[in-house]
mmCIF file of C-alpha atoms and ligand atoms in Angstrom:
data_model
loop_
_atom_site.group_PDB
_atom_site.id
_atom_site.type_symbol
_atom_site.label_atom_id
_atom_site.label_comp_id
_atom_site.label_asym_id
_atom_site.label_seq_id
_atom_site.Cartn_x
_atom_site.Cartn_y
_atom_site.Cartn_z
ATOM 1 C CA MET A 1 34.402 74.288 24.661
ATOM 2 C CA LYS A 2 31.413 72.523 26.169
ATOM 3 C CA MET A 3 32.380 68.963 26.899
ATOM 4 C CA VAL A 4 30.252 65.988 25.758
ATOM 5 C CA PHE A 5 27.904 64.548 28.221
ATOM 6 C CA LYS A 6 29.062 61.031 29.026
ATOM 7 C CA GLY A 7 26.833 59.925 32.045
ATOM 8 C CA PHE A 8 27.849 56.521 33.471
ATOM 9 C CA LEU A 9 30.571 56.361 30.782
ATOM 10 C CA ALA A 10 32.386 59.194 32.544
ATOM 11 C CA LYS A 11 32.986 57.010 35.547
ATOM 12 C CA ILE A 12 33.540 53.724 33.719
ATOM 13 C CA LYS A 13 36.747 51.786 34.743
ATOM 14 C CA LYS A 14 39.194 51.416 31.842
ATOM 15 C CA PRO A 15 39.928 49.363 29.759
ATOM 16 C CA ILE A 16 36.351 49.441 28.578
ATOM 17 C CA ILE A 17 35.327 46.000 27.311
ATOM 18 C CA GLY A 18 31.635 45.959 26.449
ATOM 19 C CA LEU A 19 29.195 43.426 25.067
ATOM 20 C CA ALA A 20 28.322 44.266 21.484
ATOM 21 C CA PRO A 21 24.670 44.242 20.529
ATOM 22 C CA MET A 22 23.622 41.181 18.438
ATOM 23 C CA ASP A 23 20.181 40.784 17.040
ATOM 24 C CA GLY A 24 18.651 37.306 18.049
ATOM 25 C CA ILE A 25 21.435 36.592 20.550
ATOM 26 C CA THR A 26 22.056 39.314 23.244
ATOM 27 C CA ASP A 27 18.496 39.137 24.614
ATOM 28 C CA ALA A 28 17.551 39.506 28.309
ATOM 29 C CA PRO A 29 18.214 35.868 29.203
ATOM 30 C CA PHE A 30 21.656 35.652 27.542
ATOM 31 C CA ARG A 31 22.668 39.033 29.024
ATOM 32 C CA HIS A 32 21.624 37.880 32.368
ATOM 33 C CA MET A 33 23.841 34.734 32.164
ATOM 34 C CA ILE A 34 26.859 36.920 30.941
ATOM 35 C CA CYS A 35 26.415 39.419 33.753
ATOM 36 C CA LYS A 36 26.043 36.541 36.307
ATOM 37 C CA TYR A 37 29.276 34.699 35.218
ATOM 38 C CA SER A 38 31.533 37.636 34.140
ATOM 39 C CA LYS A 39 30.941 41.364 34.045
ATOM 40 C CA PRO A 40 31.493 43.410 30.960
ATOM 41 C CA SER A 41 31.925 47.187 31.290
ATOM 42 C CA PHE A 42 28.347 47.459 29.959
ATOM 43 C CA VAL A 43 25.763 45.492 27.891
ATOM 44 C CA MET A 44 23.699 46.526 24.917
ATOM 45 C CA THR A 45 20.370 45.344 23.782
ATOM 46 C CA GLU A 46 19.543 43.840 20.368
ATOM 47 C CA PHE A 47 18.733 46.662 17.909
ATOM 48 C CA VAL A 48 14.953 47.732 17.795
ATOM 49 C CA ASN A 49 13.298 49.398 14.887
ATOM 50 C CA VAL A 50 12.039 52.984 15.829
ATOM 51 C CA GLU A 51 9.349 53.077 13.169
ATOM 52 C CA GLY A 52 7.708 49.881 14.369
ATOM 53 C CA LEU A 53 7.817 51.042 17.957
ATOM 54 C CA ALA A 54 6.470 54.563 17.203
ATOM 55 C CA ARG A 55 3.636 52.891 15.506
ATOM 56 C CA GLY A 56 2.844 50.812 18.579
ATOM 57 C CA ALA A 57 4.248 47.386 17.675
ATOM 58 C CA LYS A 58 4.006 45.781 21.179
ATOM 59 C CA LYS A 59 5.915 42.649 20.020
ATOM 60 C CA MET A 60 9.198 44.660 20.080
ATOM 61 C CA LEU A 61 9.008 45.398 23.726
ATOM 62 C CA PRO A 62 10.659 42.179 25.019
ATOM 63 C CA ALA A 63 14.006 43.450 23.504
ATOM 64 C CA PHE A 64 13.792 46.083 26.245
ATOM 65 C CA LEU A 65 13.374 43.790 29.125
ATOM 66 C CA TYR A 66 16.314 43.812 31.556
ATOM 67 C CA GLY A 67 17.201 43.138 35.122
ATOM 68 C CA LYS A 68 19.342 45.095 37.630
ATOM 69 C CA ILE A 69 22.340 42.692 37.298
ATOM 70 C CA GLU A 70 22.595 43.857 33.742
ATOM 71 C CA ARG A 71 23.406 47.553 34.457
ATOM 72 C CA PRO A 72 24.880 49.522 33.067
ATOM 73 C CA ILE A 73 22.695 48.810 29.984
ATOM 74 C CA ILE A 74 22.486 50.614 26.643
ATOM 75 C CA ALA A 75 19.435 50.308 24.418
ATOM 76 C CA GLN A 76 20.066 50.245 20.743
ATOM 77 C CA LEU A 77 17.777 51.831 18.010
ATOM 78 C CA PHE A 78 17.607 51.612 14.291
ATOM 79 C CA GLY A 79 15.613 53.286 11.641
ATOM 80 C CA THR A 80 15.520 56.313 9.400
ATOM 81 C CA GLU A 81 12.800 58.735 10.837
ATOM 82 C CA PRO A 82 14.019 61.469 13.305
ATOM 83 C CA ILE A 83 10.597 61.891 14.756
ATOM 84 C CA SER A 84 10.371 58.082 15.543
ATOM 85 C CA PHE A 85 13.809 58.183 17.142
ATOM 86 C CA TYR A 86 12.751 61.139 19.197
ATOM 87 C CA LYS A 87 9.642 59.288 20.561
ATOM 88 C CA CYS A 88 11.698 56.193 21.258
ATOM 89 C CA ALA A 89 14.363 58.171 23.141
ATOM 90 C CA VAL A 90 11.694 59.537 25.472
ATOM 91 C CA PHE A 91 10.281 56.115 26.010
ATOM 92 C CA LEU A 92 13.743 54.596 26.709
ATOM 93 C CA CYS A 93 14.402 57.177 29.257
ATOM 94 C CA ALA A 94 11.156 56.165 30.915
ATOM 95 C CA LEU A 95 12.298 52.527 30.993
ATOM 96 C CA GLY A 96 15.362 53.602 32.943
ATOM 97 C CA PHE A 97 18.043 52.702 30.451
ATOM 98 C CA ASP A 98 21.622 53.937 31.224
ATOM 99 C CA GLY A 99 22.229 54.950 27.605
ATOM 100 C CA ILE A 100 20.841 55.099 24.122
ATOM 101 C CA ASP A 101 22.864 53.870 21.047
ATOM 102 C CA ILE A 102 22.120 54.564 17.482
ATOM 103 C CA ASN A 103 22.759 51.864 14.972
ATOM 104 C CA MET A 104 24.690 53.161 11.854
ATOM 105 C CA GLY A 105 26.460 50.021 11.211
ATOM 106 C CA CYS A 106 23.926 47.230 10.320
ATOM 107 C CA PRO A 107 24.737 45.799 6.785
ATOM 108 C CA VAL A 108 21.605 43.682 6.464
ATOM 109 C CA ARG A 109 19.963 44.313 3.143
ATOM 110 C CA LYS A 110 16.458 45.088 4.420
ATOM 111 C CA VAL A 111 17.803 47.606 6.913
ATOM 112 C CA GLU A 112 20.525 49.317 4.867
ATOM 113 C CA SER A 113 18.661 49.515 1.567
ATOM 114 C CA LYS A 114 15.902 51.570 3.309
ATOM 115 C CA GLY A 115 18.692 53.920 4.468
ATOM 116 C CA GLY A 116 18.975 52.753 8.056
ATOM 117 C CA GLY A 117 21.926 51.031 9.814
ATOM 118 C CA ALA A 118 25.021 51.403 7.787
ATOM 119 C CA GLY A 119 23.028 53.120 5.108
ATOM 120 C CA LEU A 120 23.205 56.260 7.281
ATOM 121 C CA ILE A 121 26.982 56.497 6.501
ATOM 122 C CA LYS A 122 25.864 57.378 2.949
ATOM 123 C CA ASN A 123 23.495 60.082 4.328
ATOM 124 C CA PRO A 124 25.337 62.124 6.983
ATOM 125 C CA LYS A 125 22.721 64.802 6.884
ATOM 126 C CA LEU A 126 19.982 62.273 8.092
ATOM 127 C CA ALA A 127 22.479 60.652 10.570
ATOM 128 C CA VAL A 128 23.078 64.152 12.059
ATOM 129 C CA GLU A 129 19.293 64.846 12.378
ATOM 130 C CA ILE A 130 18.727 61.425 14.043
ATOM 131 C CA ILE A 131 21.385 61.992 16.637
ATOM 132 C CA ARG A 132 19.847 65.406 17.311
ATOM 133 C CA ALA A 133 16.478 63.865 17.586
ATOM 134 C CA VAL A 134 17.555 61.354 20.213
ATOM 135 C CA LYS A 135 19.469 63.980 22.221
ATOM 136 C CA LYS A 136 16.306 66.212 22.118
ATOM 137 C CA GLY A 137 14.264 63.196 23.325
ATOM 138 C CA VAL A 138 16.599 62.828 26.221
ATOM 139 C CA ASP A 139 16.694 66.552 27.092
ATOM 140 C CA ASP A 140 12.881 66.792 26.897
ATOM 141 C CA TRP A 141 12.523 63.813 29.186
ATOM 142 C CA VAL A 142 14.852 65.499 31.662
ATOM 143 C CA ASN A 143 12.869 68.634 31.395
ATOM 144 C CA GLY A 144 9.654 66.838 32.338
ATOM 145 C CA ILE A 145 7.856 66.031 29.127
ATOM 146 C CA SER A 146 5.168 63.298 29.515
ATOM 147 C CA LEU A 147 5.077 60.151 27.374
ATOM 148 C CA LYS A 148 1.700 61.334 26.003
ATOM 149 C CA ASP A 149 3.062 64.759 25.132
ATOM 150 C CA ALA A 150 6.057 63.073 23.356
ATOM 151 C CA CYS A 151 3.521 61.185 21.299
ATOM 152 C CA VAL A 152 4.800 57.754 22.416
ATOM 153 C CA HIS A 153 2.238 55.316 21.146
ATOM 154 C CA GLU A 154 -0.392 54.314 23.690
ATOM 155 C CA ASN A 155 -0.074 50.576 22.962
ATOM 156 C CA ILE A 156 3.582 50.745 23.866
ATOM 157 C CA ILE A 157 2.969 52.749 27.123
ATOM 158 C CA CYS A 158 0.129 50.413 28.260
ATOM 159 C CA GLU A 159 2.186 47.178 27.470
ATOM 160 C CA ALA A 160 5.255 48.585 29.171
ATOM 161 C CA ILE A 161 3.121 49.337 32.405
ATOM 162 C CA ALA A 162 1.486 45.932 32.262
ATOM 163 C CA LYS A 163 4.812 44.297 32.063
ATOM 164 C CA GLY A 164 6.105 46.285 35.042
ATOM 165 C CA MET A 165 8.809 47.836 32.770
ATOM 166 C CA MET A 166 8.326 51.439 33.841
ATOM 167 C CA LYS A 167 7.531 51.227 37.550
ATOM 168 C CA GLU A 168 10.626 52.878 39.108
ATOM 169 C CA ASN A 169 10.985 55.485 36.476
ATOM 170 C CA ILE A 170 7.661 57.103 35.810
ATOM 171 C CA GLY A 171 8.059 59.830 38.493
ATOM 172 C CA MET A 172 9.872 63.036 37.877
ATOM 173 C CA LEU A 173 12.366 62.437 40.605
ATOM 174 C CA ASN A 174 14.216 59.860 38.724
ATOM 175 C CA ARG A 175 14.627 61.803 35.599
ATOM 176 C CA GLN A 176 18.229 61.733 34.623
ATOM 177 C CA MET A 177 20.253 62.756 31.628
ATOM 178 C CA ILE A 178 21.728 59.737 29.802
ATOM 179 C CA PRO A 179 24.374 59.342 27.250
ATOM 180 C CA VAL A 180 23.808 59.095 23.463
ATOM 181 C CA SER A 181 26.216 56.989 21.450
ATOM 182 C CA VAL A 182 26.632 55.719 17.832
ATOM 183 C CA LYS A 183 27.855 52.255 16.636
ATOM 184 C CA THR A 184 28.923 52.232 13.093
ATOM 185 C CA ARG A 185 31.451 50.816 10.472
ATOM 186 C CA THR A 186 34.505 52.253 8.665
ATOM 187 C CA GLY A 187 32.525 53.160 5.508
ATOM 188 C CA CYS A 188 30.232 51.767 2.908
ATOM 189 C CA ASP A 189 31.928 50.892 -0.307
ATOM 190 C CA LYS A 190 35.283 52.197 0.692
ATOM 191 C CA VAL A 191 36.992 53.225 4.040
ATOM 192 C CA ILE A 192 36.037 56.785 5.003
ATOM 193 C CA ALA A 193 36.409 56.219 8.865
ATOM 194 C CA GLU A 194 38.341 59.454 9.619
ATOM 195 C CA ASP A 195 36.041 61.660 7.719
ATOM 196 C CA TRP A 196 32.972 59.927 9.097
ATOM 197 C CA VAL A 197 33.969 60.340 12.651
ATOM 198 C CA LYS A 198 34.567 64.050 12.079
ATOM 199 C CA ILE A 199 30.944 64.399 11.027
ATOM 200 C CA LEU A 200 29.711 62.406 14.002
ATOM 201 C CA LEU A 201 31.922 64.393 16.462
ATOM 202 C CA GLU A 202 30.102 67.607 15.429
ATOM 203 C CA GLU A 203 27.096 66.193 17.293
ATOM 204 C CA LYS A 204 29.157 65.384 20.289
ATOM 205 C CA PRO A 205 28.118 61.732 20.878
ATOM 206 C CA ALA A 206 29.183 60.334 24.242
ATOM 207 C CA MET A 207 30.870 57.305 22.522
ATOM 208 C CA ILE A 208 31.490 56.042 19.029
ATOM 209 C CA ALA A 209 31.971 52.285 18.695
ATOM 210 C CA MET A 210 33.402 51.248 15.208
ATOM 211 C CA HIS A 211 33.467 47.850 13.658
ATOM 212 C CA GLY A 212 36.567 47.622 11.538
ATOM 213 C CA ARG A 213 34.807 46.600 8.354
ATOM 214 C CA THR A 214 32.951 48.418 5.680
ATOM 215 C CA LEU A 215 29.232 47.783 4.805
ATOM 216 C CA LYS A 216 30.413 46.147 1.551
ATOM 217 C CA GLN A 217 32.582 43.719 3.440
ATOM 218 C CA LEU A 218 29.791 42.473 5.689
ATOM 219 C CA TYR A 219 31.795 39.924 7.887
ATOM 220 C CA SER A 220 34.280 38.898 5.278
ATOM 221 C CA GLY A 221 38.027 39.352 5.628
ATOM 222 C CA ARG A 222 39.438 40.819 8.888
ATOM 223 C CA ALA A 223 38.546 43.918 10.806
ATOM 224 C CA ASP A 224 41.060 46.558 10.033
ATOM 225 C CA TRP A 225 42.447 47.730 13.281
ATOM 226 C CA GLU A 226 44.853 50.157 11.714
ATOM 227 C CA VAL A 227 41.886 52.046 10.301
ATOM 228 C CA LEU A 228 40.179 51.992 13.727
ATOM 229 C CA ALA A 229 43.411 53.349 15.294
ATOM 230 C CA LYS A 230 43.431 56.236 12.862
ATOM 231 C CA ALA A 231 39.779 57.074 13.531
ATOM 232 C CA GLY A 232 40.338 56.833 17.198
ATOM 233 C CA ARG A 233 43.217 59.325 16.853
ATOM 234 C CA VAL A 234 40.839 61.759 15.066
ATOM 235 C CA VAL A 235 38.390 61.463 18.015
ATOM 236 C CA LYS A 236 41.103 61.988 20.639
ATOM 237 C CA GLU A 237 42.640 65.042 18.843
ATOM 238 C CA SER A 238 39.298 66.644 18.396
ATOM 239 C CA LYS A 239 39.261 67.153 22.309
ATOM 240 C CA VAL A 240 35.390 66.736 22.121
ATOM 241 C CA GLY A 241 35.666 64.130 24.895
ATOM 242 C CA THR A 242 33.786 61.425 22.951
ATOM 243 C CA LEU A 243 35.026 57.885 23.772
ATOM 244 C CA PHE A 244 36.107 55.626 20.906
ATOM 245 C CA LEU A 245 35.789 51.998 21.022
ATOM 246 C CA GLY A 246 37.104 49.484 18.409
ATOM 247 C CA ASN A 247 35.306 46.358 17.439
ATOM 248 C CA GLY A 248 35.898 43.212 15.369
ATOM 249 C CA ASP A 249 37.335 39.676 15.630
ATOM 250 C CA ILE A 250 38.416 39.783 19.163
ATOM 251 C CA LYS A 251 38.629 36.313 20.580
ATOM 252 C CA SER A 252 39.780 36.649 24.230
ATOM 253 C CA ILE A 253 40.053 39.209 27.057
ATOM 254 C CA ARG A 254 43.748 39.122 26.596
ATOM 255 C CA GLU A 255 43.447 40.023 22.918
ATOM 256 C CA ALA A 256 41.073 42.854 23.852
ATOM 257 C CA LYS A 257 43.490 44.355 26.325
ATOM 258 C CA GLU A 258 46.409 43.926 23.728
ATOM 259 C CA LYS A 259 44.282 45.717 21.061
ATOM 260 C CA ILE A 260 43.241 48.591 23.333
ATOM 261 C CA LYS A 261 46.911 49.242 24.178
ATOM 262 C CA LYS A 262 48.388 48.636 20.681
ATOM 263 C CA TYR A 263 45.685 50.752 18.776
ATOM 264 C CA GLY A 264 45.209 53.504 21.438
ATOM 265 C CA VAL A 265 41.431 53.114 21.688
ATOM 266 C CA ASP A 266 39.477 53.675 24.900
ATOM 267 C CA GLY A 267 37.989 50.216 24.721
ATOM 268 C CA VAL A 268 36.423 47.560 22.694
ATOM 269 C CA LEU A 269 33.202 45.850 22.017
ATOM 270 C CA VAL A 270 33.047 41.992 21.769
ATOM 271 C CA GLY A 271 30.511 40.157 19.798
ATOM 272 C CA ARG A 272 30.737 36.521 18.507
ATOM 273 C CA ALA A 273 33.398 35.351 20.927
ATOM 274 C CA VAL A 274 30.844 35.223 23.640
ATOM 275 C CA PHE A 275 28.693 32.595 21.868
ATOM 276 C CA GLY A 276 28.292 29.703 24.430
ATOM 277 C CA ASN A 277 30.630 31.393 26.830
ATOM 278 C CA PRO A 278 29.069 33.684 29.428
ATOM 279 C CA TRP A 279 32.437 33.516 31.259
ATOM 280 C CA PHE A 280 34.131 35.371 28.373
ATOM 281 C CA PHE A 281 34.615 38.743 30.414
ATOM 282 C CA ALA A 282 36.225 36.955 33.236
ATOM 283 C CA GLY A 283 38.788 35.443 30.952
ATOM 284 C CA LYS A 284 37.680 31.936 31.747
ATOM 285 C CA GLU A 285 37.401 28.895 29.483
ATOM 286 C CA PRO A 286 34.380 26.816 30.785
ATOM 287 C CA THR A 287 34.417 23.088 31.020
ATOM 288 C CA ILE A 288 31.615 21.178 29.393
ATOM 289 C CA HIS A 289 30.115 20.488 32.934
ATOM 290 C CA GLU A 290 29.987 24.201 33.626
ATOM 291 C CA ARG A 291 28.496 25.014 30.277
ATOM 292 C CA ILE A 292 25.637 22.502 30.862
ATOM 293 C CA LYS A 293 24.913 23.936 34.231
ATOM 294 C CA VAL A 294 24.672 27.513 32.775
ATOM 295 C CA LEU A 295 22.610 25.977 29.919
ATOM 296 C CA ASN A 296 20.036 24.758 32.454
ATOM 297 C CA GLU A 297 19.991 28.089 34.276
ATOM 298 C CA HIS A 298 19.602 29.951 30.957
ATOM 299 C CA LEU A 299 16.720 27.759 29.918
ATOM 300 C CA GLU A 300 15.131 28.300 33.258
ATOM 301 C CA TYR A 301 15.416 32.151 33.068
ATOM 302 C CA PHE A 302 14.256 32.068 29.484
ATOM 303 C CA GLU A 303 11.187 30.291 30.474
ATOM 304 C CA ARG A 304 10.582 32.578 33.470
ATOM 305 C CA LEU A 305 10.489 35.585 31.321
ATOM 306 C CA GLY A 306 8.190 33.766 29.081
ATOM 307 C CA CYS A 307 8.018 36.258 26.272
ATOM 308 C CA PHE A 308 10.395 34.933 23.579
ATOM 309 C CA HIS A 309 9.794 32.316 20.940
ATOM 310 C CA PHE A 310 11.295 29.021 22.004
ATOM 311 C CA ASP A 311 13.347 28.892 18.656
ATOM 312 C CA LYS A 312 15.260 31.861 19.920
ATOM 313 C CA ILE A 313 17.354 29.845 22.580
ATOM 314 C CA LYS A 314 18.052 26.930 20.304
ATOM 315 C CA LYS A 315 21.217 28.506 18.841
ATOM 316 C CA HIS A 316 22.540 28.876 22.295
ATOM 317 C CA PHE A 317 22.032 25.017 22.851
ATOM 318 C CA SER A 318 24.385 24.450 19.957
ATOM 319 C CA TRP A 319 27.093 26.736 21.212
ATOM 320 C CA TYR A 320 26.917 25.266 24.754
ATOM 321 C CA PHE A 321 27.018 21.639 23.582
ATOM 322 C CA LYS A 322 30.274 21.417 21.703
ATOM 323 C CA GLY A 323 33.819 20.079 22.059
ATOM 324 C CA PHE A 324 33.090 16.410 23.225
ATOM 325 C CA ASP A 325 32.266 13.030 21.637
ATOM 326 C CA GLY A 326 28.619 12.782 20.845
ATOM 327 C CA ALA A 327 28.013 16.607 20.884
ATOM 328 C CA LYS A 328 26.817 16.763 17.347
ATOM 329 C CA LYS A 329 24.130 14.102 18.059
ATOM 330 C CA ILE A 330 22.857 16.035 20.981
ATOM 331 C CA ARG A 331 22.867 19.263 19.133
ATOM 332 C CA ILE A 332 20.765 17.787 16.426
ATOM 333 C CA GLU A 333 18.368 16.249 18.929
ATOM 334 C CA LEU A 334 18.051 19.743 20.559
ATOM 335 C CA LEU A 335 17.465 21.490 17.349
ATOM 336 C CA MET A 336 14.459 19.166 16.708
ATOM 337 C CA THR A 337 12.801 19.988 20.078
ATOM 338 C CA LYS A 338 9.634 22.101 19.984
ATOM 339 C CA ASN A 339 9.509 23.416 23.523
ATOM 340 C CA PRO A 340 11.396 23.625 26.814
ATOM 341 C CA GLU A 341 10.054 20.306 28.146
ATOM 342 C CA GLU A 342 11.349 18.380 25.236
ATOM 343 C CA ALA A 343 14.692 20.153 25.480
ATOM 344 C CA LYS A 344 15.025 19.270 29.026
ATOM 345 C CA LYS A 345 14.400 15.519 28.381
ATOM 346 C CA VAL A 346 17.239 15.629 25.733
ATOM 347 C CA ILE A 347 19.427 17.567 28.332
ATOM 348 C CA VAL A 348 18.922 14.919 31.018
ATOM 349 C CA GLU A 349 20.022 12.129 28.587
ATOM 350 C CA ALA A 350 22.986 14.329 27.379
ATOM 351 C CA VAL A 351 24.127 14.754 30.954
ATOM 352 C CA LYS A 352 24.423 11.085 31.337
ATOM 353 C CA VAL A 353 26.862 11.023 28.414
ATOM 354 C CA ILE A 354 28.726 13.976 29.762
ATOM 355 C CA LYS A 355 29.021 12.580 33.226
ATOM 356 C CA LYS A 356 31.500 10.100 31.885
ATOM 357 C CA ILE A 357 33.644 12.861 30.670
ATOM 358 C CA LYS A 358 36.340 13.820 33.260
ATOM 359 C CA PRO A 359 36.160 17.669 34.058
ATOM 360 C CA ALA A 360 39.448 19.308 32.818
ATOM 361 C CA GLY A 361 42.129 19.474 35.601
ATOM 362 C CA VAL A 362 40.568 16.445 37.540
HETATM 363 C C1 LIG B 401 24.085 37.648 14.697
HETATM 364 C C2 LIG B 401 24.599 39.002 14.782
HETATM 365 C C3 LIG B 401 23.756 40.043 15.020
HETATM 366 C C4 LIG B 401 24.109 41.417 15.212
HETATM 367 N N1 LIG B 401 23.270 42.312 15.531
HETATM 368 C C5 LIG B 401 23.627 43.526 15.674
HETATM 369 C C6 LIG B 401 22.763 44.520 16.245
HETATM 370 O O1 LIG B 401 21.568 44.303 16.542
HETATM 371 N N2 LIG B 401 23.349 45.816 16.256
HETATM 372 C C7 LIG B 401 24.550 46.225 16.084
HETATM 373 O O2 LIG B 401 25.047 47.351 16.208
HETATM 374 N N3 LIG B 401 25.373 45.214 15.653
HETATM 375 C C8 LIG B 401 25.041 43.937 15.480
HETATM 376 N N4 LIG B 401 25.823 42.893 15.190
HETATM 377 C C9 LIG B 401 27.336 43.328 14.813
HETATM 378 C C10 LIG B 401 28.123 43.194 16.229
HETATM 379 O O3 LIG B 401 27.682 43.996 17.206
HETATM 380 C C11 LIG B 401 29.667 43.300 15.945
HETATM 381 O O4 LIG B 401 29.825 44.580 15.414
HETATM 382 C C12 LIG B 401 30.335 42.349 14.967
HETATM 383 O O5 LIG B 401 29.803 41.068 15.292
HETATM 384 C C13 LIG B 401 31.803 42.396 14.911
HETATM 385 O O6 LIG B 401 32.261 42.123 16.214
HETATM 386 P P1 LIG B 401 32.844 40.598 16.678
HETATM 387 O O7 LIG B 401 33.881 40.286 15.640
HETATM 388 O O8 LIG B 401 33.266 40.795 18.174
HETATM 389 O O9 LIG B 401 31.598 39.628 16.508
HETATM 390 C C14 LIG B 401 25.542 41.671 14.969
HETATM 391 C C15 LIG B 401 26.374 40.820 14.674
HETATM 392 C C16 LIG B 401 26.023 39.333 14.582
HETATM 393 C C17 LIG B 401 26.985 38.222 14.344
#
């Protein structure tokens, strides 16, 4: 049987502990901080809508900015139109991504009700068409198709060139096959994880990452790792070669390793536990002094990229500033700021308060 193409995932060190994609959070500045202070097996971009991109919505491009330090990096797409997925796949190859992931797990009403994200679990026929479209996009790229011939929107091409996003990858020489993966949930109204992975396996994705909740559960209750273990077993027994990652509620690197062993999965994705903690993947608990140092660097990098709305970094402020007397007051002051200059003034004042706190272990 022809084995699945895994690209960088074939050589990845196990256990695999990757950064989960999180819209509004895992943008280029935060991924940069994570990769500087601890190194996940790979990172994923926030999800990007294929229909918007295919129609030339330039404002979506910053989600695909990345630096070398973030490699290996997988770009994530969501939507419902196979043709738009195809165009976006060709475009992402031109941007030099290490992999493309298809979102089949988003429970947000405006995504799922249109049939995208977790809505695709209800429509396996379309899910299959989408995987095929992305794979065809990658194949056509490898075989030399131009962005123009793939009907990638001119706006997007021009903007990506202007932003220097395609400079290393536009030539034929760098055209490489990249893996296509799926991130999903255990079902919609009820758990159908084992049957669902069987359908996905027919299309030989390089990796399936599964969040241990159904669409209906959103984020309530607990991720069901017994269900994930069963789905993982189906993947292993299929002998297709697809990697299976579990996801949900992991709080530490120790817990990640324990779950991988206990539930027999190839690896895990970690999401919310990294909030305010770019050291997560090194298994380190930062002191408040370290968090403030990183916050300043994060803000500096955010400003340097200069393409995200200031409000986007504010939630990170709240996560960095926690766990000491007076933290709440500082958080509120930071939330009221309107630009980096105002935030820096609050941070300078906050540092005076924090300096009086003894670093742990001193
Ligand atoms: C704020 C937020 C945004 C998210 N955005 C995405 C996304 O863009 N794509 C995706 O596949 N999952 C997204 N997720 C789901 C996470 O990747 C992950 O599956 C979920 O948070 C469970 O993992 P955790 O318990 O480790 O956080 C998001 C989750 C959160 C909390």
